[in-house]
Amino acid sequence: MSESMRDVARLIKTFDGELRKALLTSRSGLFRNGRDELYIRSNVPLGQTYTDEVIGIFADPSDLDFYYKIYLTEED
């Protein structure tokens, strides 16, 4: 069963601190490797394909905040 965007946003939010730290210096995102492990990757270039599943890629902290505003409610 596929996840809803709200579920994905909740998952991303569990990595919020680490992701925000990476976003201070470069475009970064949350990925899932073949062993189903989640990890933050920084220095993510635009327009590239990836061998690991992309959960979400963000340009900067304000981009991440906007994503949360769209997909999460105050209770999340």
Backbone as XML, in Angstrom:
<?xml version="1.0"?>
<chain id="A" units="angstrom">
  <residue number="1" name="MET">
    <atom name="N" x="0.841" y="-1.176" z="0.000"/>
    <atom name="CA" x="0.000" y="0.000" z="0.000"/>
    <atom name="C" x="0.891" y="1.245" z="0.000"/>
  </residue>
  <residue number="2" name="SER">
    <atom name="N" x="0.562" y="2.206" z="-0.807"/>
    <atom name="CA" x="1.374" y="3.419" z="-0.877"/>
    <atom name="C" x="1.040" y="4.366" z="0.276"/>
  </residue>
  <residue number="3" name="GLU">
    <atom name="N" x="2.021" y="5.160" z="0.636"/>
    <atom name="CA" x="1.853" y="6.107" z="1.725"/>
    <atom name="C" x="1.209" y="7.389" z="1.200"/>
  </residue>
  <residue number="4" name="SER">
    <atom name="N" x="0.452" y="8.052" z="2.066"/>
    <atom name="CA" x="-0.105" y="9.347" z="1.700"/>
    <atom name="C" x="0.983" y="10.403" z="1.856"/>
  </residue>
  <residue number="5" name="MET">
    <atom name="N" x="0.773" y="11.554" z="1.263"/>
    <atom name="CA" x="1.750" y="12.648" z="1.396"/>
    <atom name="C" x="1.869" y="13.066" z="2.864"/>
  </residue>
  <residue number="6" name="ARG">
    <atom name="N" x="0.785" y="12.976" z="3.600"/>
    <atom name="CA" x="0.839" y="13.302" z="5.031"/>
    <atom name="C" x="1.747" y="12.312" z="5.770"/>
  </residue>
  <residue number="7" name="ASP">
    <atom name="N" x="1.633" y="11.023" z="5.432"/>
    <atom name="CA" x="2.494" y="10.014" z="6.047"/>
    <atom name="C" x="3.962" y="10.258" z="5.704"/>
  </residue>
  <residue number="8" name="VAL">
    <atom name="N" x="4.220" y="10.621" z="4.452"/>
    <atom name="CA" x="5.588" y="10.914" z="4.017"/>
    <atom name="C" x="6.115" y="12.130" z="4.782"/>
  </residue>
  <residue number="9" name="ALA">
    <atom name="N" x="5.297" y="13.161" z="4.929"/>
    <atom name="CA" x="5.708" y="14.359" z="5.666"/>
    <atom name="C" x="6.014" y="14.025" z="7.126"/>
  </residue>
  <residue number="10" name="ARG">
    <atom name="N" x="5.216" y="13.165" z="7.720"/>
    <atom name="CA" x="5.482" y="12.738" z="9.102"/>
    <atom name="C" x="6.817" y="12.004" z="9.189"/>
  </residue>
  <residue number="11" name="LEU">
    <atom name="N" x="7.076" y="11.137" z="8.207"/>
    <atom name="CA" x="8.340" y="10.408" z="8.174"/>
    <atom name="C" x="9.514" y="11.376" z="8.052"/>
  </residue>
  <residue number="12" name="ILE">
    <atom name="N" x="9.405" y="12.314" z="7.152"/>
    <atom name="CA" x="10.465" y="13.314" z="6.971"/>
    <atom name="C" x="10.677" y="14.100" z="8.256"/>
  </residue>
  <residue number="13" name="LYS">
    <atom name="N" x="9.591" y="14.423" z="8.931"/>
    <atom name="CA" x="9.692" y="15.219" z="10.162"/>
    <atom name="C" x="10.471" y="14.490" z="11.256"/>
  </residue>
  <residue number="14" name="THR">
    <atom name="N" x="10.490" y="13.156" z="11.225"/>
    <atom name="CA" x="11.265" y="12.415" z="12.231"/>
    <atom name="C" x="12.760" y="12.646" z="12.052"/>
  </residue>
  <residue number="15" name="PHE">
    <atom name="N" x="13.163" y="13.122" z="10.877"/>
    <atom name="CA" x="14.571" y="13.434" z="10.588"/>
    <atom name="C" x="14.796" y="14.945" z="10.507"/>
  </residue>
  <residue number="16" name="ASP">
    <atom name="N" x="13.872" y="15.710" z="11.042"/>
    <atom name="CA" x="13.880" y="17.161" z="10.880"/>
    <atom name="C" x="15.193" y="17.820" z="11.312"/>
  </residue>
  <residue number="17" name="GLY">
    <atom name="N" x="15.685" y="17.518" z="12.494"/>
    <atom name="CA" x="16.901" y="18.160" z="13.002"/>
    <atom name="C" x="18.108" y="17.897" z="12.125"/>
  </residue>
  <residue number="18" name="GLU">
    <atom name="N" x="18.302" y="16.650" z="11.750"/>
    <atom name="CA" x="19.432" y="16.268" z="10.910"/>
    <atom name="C" x="19.292" y="16.874" z="9.507"/>
  </residue>
  <residue number="19" name="LEU">
    <atom name="N" x="18.076" y="16.869" z="8.983"/>
    <atom name="CA" x="17.825" y="17.420" z="7.651"/>
    <atom name="C" x="18.053" y="18.925" z="7.633"/>
  </residue>
  <residue number="20" name="ARG">
    <atom name="N" x="17.555" y="19.630" z="8.657"/>
    <atom name="CA" x="17.755" y="21.087" z="8.724"/>
    <atom name="C" x="19.240" y="21.448" z="8.800"/>
  </residue>
  <residue number="21" name="LYS">
    <atom name="N" x="19.996" y="20.667" z="9.534"/>
    <atom name="CA" x="21.435" y="20.918" z="9.636"/>
    <atom name="C" x="22.091" y="20.803" z="8.260"/>
  </residue>
  <residue number="22" name="ALA">
    <atom name="N" x="21.730" y="19.764" z="7.504"/>
    <atom name="CA" x="22.285" y="19.576" z="6.158"/>
    <atom name="C" x="21.826" y="20.687" z="5.213"/>
  </residue>
  <residue number="23" name="LEU">
    <atom name="N" x="20.585" y="21.154" z="5.375"/>
    <atom name="CA" x="20.036" y="22.188" z="4.493"/>
    <atom name="C" x="20.701" y="23.551" z="4.681"/>
  </residue>
  <residue number="24" name="LEU">
    <atom name="N" x="21.388" y="23.750" z="5.780"/>
    <atom name="CA" x="22.074" y="25.024" z="6.003"/>
    <atom name="C" x="23.224" y="25.232" z="5.019"/>
  </residue>
  <residue number="25" name="THR">
    <atom name="N" x="23.749" y="24.139" z="4.474"/>
    <atom name="CA" x="24.888" y="24.254" z="3.567"/>
    <atom name="C" x="24.603" y="23.824" z="2.132"/>
  </residue>
  <residue number="26" name="SER">
    <atom name="N" x="23.579" y="22.993" z="1.923"/>
    <atom name="CA" x="23.325" y="22.522" z="0.560"/>
    <atom name="C" x="21.945" y="21.892" z="0.424"/>
  </residue>
  <residue number="27" name="ARG">
    <atom name="N" x="21.539" y="21.713" z="-0.826"/>
    <atom name="CA" x="20.307" y="21.006" z="-1.159"/>
    <atom name="C" x="20.434" y="19.590" z="-0.606"/>
  </residue>
  <residue number="28" name="SER">
    <atom name="N" x="19.443" y="19.148" z="0.164"/>
    <atom name="CA" x="19.547" y="17.862" z="0.856"/>
    <atom name="C" x="18.213" y="17.141" z="0.864"/>
  </residue>
  <residue number="29" name="GLY">
    <atom name="N" x="18.261" y="15.850" z="1.173"/>
    <atom name="CA" x="17.026" y="15.091" z="1.188"/>
    <atom name="C" x="17.104" y="13.832" z="2.014"/>
  </residue>
  <residue number="30" name="LEU">
    <atom name="N" x="15.938" y="13.212" z="2.140"/>
    <atom name="CA" x="15.808" y="11.944" z="2.850"/>
    <atom name="C" x="15.660" y="10.842" z="1.803"/>
  </residue>
  <residue number="31" name="PHE">
    <atom name="N" x="16.456" y="9.783" z="1.948"/>
    <atom name="CA" x="16.470" y="8.670" z="1.008"/>
    <atom name="C" x="16.302" y="7.355" z="1.764"/>
  </residue>
  <residue number="32" name="ARG">
    <atom name="N" x="15.892" y="6.303" z="1.018"/>
    <atom name="CA" x="15.781" y="4.947" z="1.577"/>
    <atom name="C" x="16.601" y="4.024" z="0.681"/>
  </residue>
  <residue number="33" name="ASN">
    <atom name="N" x="17.549" y="3.296" z="1.294"/>
    <atom name="CA" x="18.391" y="2.394" z="0.505"/>
    <atom name="C" x="17.731" y="1.021" z="0.350"/>
  </residue>
  <residue number="34" name="GLY">
    <atom name="N" x="18.403" y="0.120" z="-0.344"/>
    <atom name="CA" x="17.869" y="-1.211" z="-0.618"/>
    <atom name="C" x="17.650" y="-2.071" z="0.615"/>
  </residue>
  <residue number="35" name="ARG">
    <atom name="N" x="18.262" y="-1.711" z="1.718"/>
    <atom name="CA" x="18.081" y="-2.440" z="2.991"/>
    <atom name="C" x="16.984" y="-1.806" z="3.841"/>
  </residue>
  <residue number="36" name="ASP">
    <atom name="N" x="16.208" y="-0.902" z="3.220"/>
    <atom name="CA" x="15.087" y="-0.213" z="3.868"/>
    <atom name="C" x="15.550" y="0.727" z="4.980"/>
  </residue>
  <residue number="37" name="GLU">
    <atom name="N" x="16.814" y="1.182" z="4.908"/>
    <atom name="CA" x="17.350" y="2.129" z="5.885"/>
    <atom name="C" x="17.173" y="3.548" z="5.349"/>
  </residue>
  <residue number="38" name="LEU">
    <atom name="N" x="16.743" y="4.442" z="6.218"/>
    <atom name="CA" x="16.572" y="5.846" z="5.857"/>
    <atom name="C" x="17.831" y="6.626" z="6.206"/>
  </residue>
  <residue number="39" name="TYR">
    <atom name="N" x="18.185" y="7.582" z="5.353"/>
    <atom name="CA" x="19.358" y="8.400" z="5.629"/>
    <atom name="C" x="19.234" y="9.756" z="4.945"/>
  </residue>
  <residue number="40" name="ILE">
    <atom name="N" x="19.953" y="10.736" z="5.483"/>
    <atom name="CA" x="20.007" y="12.086" z="4.921"/>
    <atom name="C" x="21.197" y="12.157" z="3.970"/>
  </residue>
  <residue number="41" name="ARG">
    <atom name="N" x="20.964" y="12.738" z="2.813"/>
    <atom name="CA" x="22.039" y="12.956" z="1.836"/>
    <atom name="C" x="22.084" y="14.448" z="1.525"/>
  </residue>
  <residue number="42" name="SER">
    <atom name="N" x="23.274" y="15.025" z="1.575"/>
    <atom name="CA" x="23.420" y="16.444" z="1.257"/>
    <atom name="C" x="24.139" y="16.607" z="-0.077"/>
  </residue>
  <residue number="43" name="ASN">
    <atom name="N" x="24.222" y="17.854" z="-0.538"/>
    <atom name="CA" x="24.824" y="18.156" z="-1.844"/>
    <atom name="C" x="24.119" y="17.405" z="-2.972"/>
  </residue>
  <residue number="44" name="VAL">
    <atom name="N" x="22.791" y="17.367" z="-2.906"/>
    <atom name="CA" x="21.987" y="16.664" z="-3.905"/>
    <atom name="C" x="21.837" y="17.558" z="-5.139"/>
  </residue>
  <residue number="45" name="PRO">
    <atom name="N" x="22.359" y="17.127" z="-6.286"/>
    <atom name="CA" x="22.240" y="17.940" z="-7.503"/>
    <atom name="C" x="20.833" y="17.876" z="-8.098"/>
  </residue>
  <residue number="46" name="LEU">
    <atom name="N" x="20.491" y="18.880" z="-8.864"/>
    <atom name="CA" x="19.203" y="18.919" z="-9.563"/>
    <atom name="C" x="19.220" y="17.986" z="-10.768"/>
  </residue>
  <residue number="47" name="GLY">
    <atom name="N" x="18.059" y="17.444" z="-11.113"/>
    <atom name="CA" x="17.887" y="16.697" z="-12.344"/>
    <atom name="C" x="18.687" y="15.425" z="-12.479"/>
  </residue>
  <residue number="48" name="GLN">
    <atom name="N" x="18.920" y="14.742" z="-11.399"/>
    <atom name="CA" x="19.707" y="13.516" z="-11.434"/>
    <atom name="C" x="18.827" y="12.344" z="-11.007"/>
  </residue>
  <residue number="49" name="THR">
    <atom name="N" x="19.120" y="11.145" z="-11.495"/>
    <atom name="CA" x="18.426" y="9.954" z="-11.017"/>
    <atom name="C" x="19.262" y="9.337" z="-9.898"/>
  </residue>
  <residue number="50" name="TYR">
    <atom name="N" x="18.600" y="8.590" z="-9.026"/>
    <atom name="CA" x="19.263" y="8.018" z="-7.860"/>
    <atom name="C" x="18.951" y="6.535" z="-7.765"/>
  </residue>
  <residue number="51" name="THR">
    <atom name="N" x="19.910" y="5.756" z="-7.312"/>
    <atom name="CA" x="19.681" y="4.322" z="-7.155"/>
    <atom name="C" x="18.796" y="4.043" z="-5.943"/>
  </residue>
  <residue number="52" name="ASP">
    <atom name="N" x="18.860" y="4.893" z="-4.918"/>
    <atom name="CA" x="18.023" y="4.732" z="-3.734"/>
    <atom name="C" x="16.720" y="5.505" z="-3.905"/>
  </residue>
  <residue number="53" name="GLU">
    <atom name="N" x="15.707" y="5.082" z="-3.166"/>
    <atom name="CA" x="14.402" y="5.741" z="-3.217"/>
    <atom name="C" x="14.492" y="7.143" z="-2.626"/>
  </residue>
  <residue number="54" name="VAL">
    <atom name="N" x="13.953" y="8.113" z="-3.330"/>
    <atom name="CA" x="13.909" y="9.492" z="-2.842"/>
    <atom name="C" x="12.615" y="9.673" z="-2.049"/>
  </residue>
  <residue number="55" name="ILE">
    <atom name="N" x="12.749" y="10.030" z="-0.782"/>
    <atom name="CA" x="11.578" y="10.320" z="0.041"/>
    <atom name="C" x="11.215" y="11.795" z="-0.120"/>
  </residue>
  <residue number="56" name="GLY">
    <atom name="N" x="12.216" y="12.662" z="-0.074"/>
    <atom name="CA" x="11.995" y="14.089" z="-0.263"/>
    <atom name="C" x="13.312" y="14.830" z="-0.372"/>
  </residue>
  <residue number="57" name="ILE">
    <atom name="N" x="13.358" y="15.805" z="-1.289"/>
    <atom name="CA" x="14.552" y="16.641" z="-1.474"/>
    <atom name="C" x="14.119" y="18.092" z="-1.318"/>
  </residue>
  <residue number="58" name="PHE">
    <atom name="N" x="14.937" y="18.863" z="-0.592"/>
    <atom name="CA" x="14.587" y="20.249" z="-0.278"/>
    <atom name="C" x="15.771" y="21.168" z="-0.556"/>
  </residue>
  <residue number="59" name="ALA">
    <atom name="N" x="15.443" y="22.386" z="-0.951"/>
    <atom name="CA" x="16.472" y="23.357" z="-1.305"/>
    <atom name="C" x="17.080" y="24.036" z="-0.085"/>
  </residue>
  <residue number="60" name="ASP">
    <atom name="N" x="16.248" y="24.316" z="0.910"/>
    <atom name="CA" x="16.697" y="25.026" z="2.105"/>
    <atom name="C" x="15.649" y="24.841" z="3.204"/>
  </residue>
  <residue number="61" name="PRO">
    <atom name="N" x="15.914" y="25.330" z="4.427"/>
    <atom name="CA" x="14.956" y="25.147" z="5.518"/>
    <atom name="C" x="13.567" y="25.739" z="5.236"/>
  </residue>
  <residue number="62" name="SER">
    <atom name="N" x="13.493" y="26.859" z="4.532"/>
    <atom name="CA" x="12.172" y="27.440" z="4.246"/>
    <atom name="C" x="11.386" y="26.556" z="3.279"/>
  </residue>
  <residue number="63" name="ASP">
    <atom name="N" x="12.059" y="25.875" z="2.382"/>
    <atom name="CA" x="11.410" y="24.910" z="1.486"/>
    <atom name="C" x="10.806" y="23.767" z="2.308"/>
  </residue>
  <residue number="64" name="LEU">
    <atom name="N" x="11.546" y="23.285" z="3.290"/>
    <atom name="CA" x="11.058" y="22.233" z="4.187"/>
    <atom name="C" x="9.857" y="22.727" z="4.988"/>
  </residue>
  <residue number="65" name="ASP">
    <atom name="N" x="9.929" y="23.935" z="5.512"/>
    <atom name="CA" x="8.800" y="24.505" z="6.265"/>
    <atom name="C" x="7.547" y="24.595" z="5.403"/>
  </residue>
  <residue number="66" name="PHE">
    <atom name="N" x="7.699" y="25.004" z="4.157"/>
    <atom name="CA" x="6.569" y="25.104" z="3.238"/>
    <atom name="C" x="5.964" y="23.719" z="2.986"/>
  </residue>
  <residue number="67" name="TYR">
    <atom name="N" x="6.800" y="22.716" z="2.823"/>
    <atom name="CA" x="6.339" y="21.334" z="2.630"/>
    <atom name="C" x="5.480" y="20.898" z="3.825"/>
  </residue>
  <residue number="68" name="TYR">
    <atom name="N" x="5.980" y="21.147" z="5.031"/>
    <atom name="CA" x="5.210" y="20.800" z="6.230"/>
    <atom name="C" x="3.880" y="21.542" z="6.265"/>
  </residue>
  <residue number="69" name="LYS">
    <atom name="N" x="3.896" y="22.812" z="5.905"/>
    <atom name="CA" x="2.672" y="23.618" z="5.939"/>
    <atom name="C" x="1.602" y="23.040" z="5.007"/>
  </residue>
  <residue number="70" name="ILE">
    <atom name="N" x="2.032" y="22.526" z="3.878"/>
    <atom name="CA" x="1.092" y="21.953" z="2.911"/>
    <atom name="C" x="0.542" y="20.611" z="3.394"/>
  </residue>
  <residue number="71" name="TYR">
    <atom name="N" x="1.399" y="19.737" z="3.902"/>
    <atom name="CA" x="0.997" y="18.351" z="4.152"/>
    <atom name="C" x="0.716" y="17.985" z="5.612"/>
  </residue>
  <residue number="72" name="LEU">
    <atom name="N" x="1.090" y="18.824" z="6.551"/>
    <atom name="CA" x="0.857" y="18.503" z="7.961"/>
    <atom name="C" x="-0.137" y="19.488" z="8.584"/>
  </residue>
  <residue number="73" name="THR">
    <atom name="N" x="-0.822" y="18.999" z="9.615"/>
    <atom name="CA" x="-1.705" y="19.856" z="10.389"/>
    <atom name="C" x="-1.001" y="20.241" z="11.688"/>
  </residue>
  <residue number="74" name="GLU">
    <atom name="N" x="-1.617" y="21.106" z="12.452"/>
    <atom name="CA" x="-1.033" y="21.535" z="13.736"/>
    <atom name="C" x="-0.793" y="20.343" z="14.671"/>
  </residue>
  <residue number="75" name="GLU">
    <atom name="N" x="-1.619" y="19.311" z="14.578"/>
    <atom name="CA" x="-1.499" y="18.146" z="15.466"/>
    <atom name="C" x="-0.298" y="17.263" z="15.122"/>
  </residue>
  <residue number="76" name="ASP">
    <atom name="N" x="0.194" y="17.385" z="13.880"/>
    <atom name="CA" x="1.321" y="16.556" z="13.444"/>
    <atom name="C" x="2.605" y="17.132" z="14.006"/>
  </residue>
</chain>
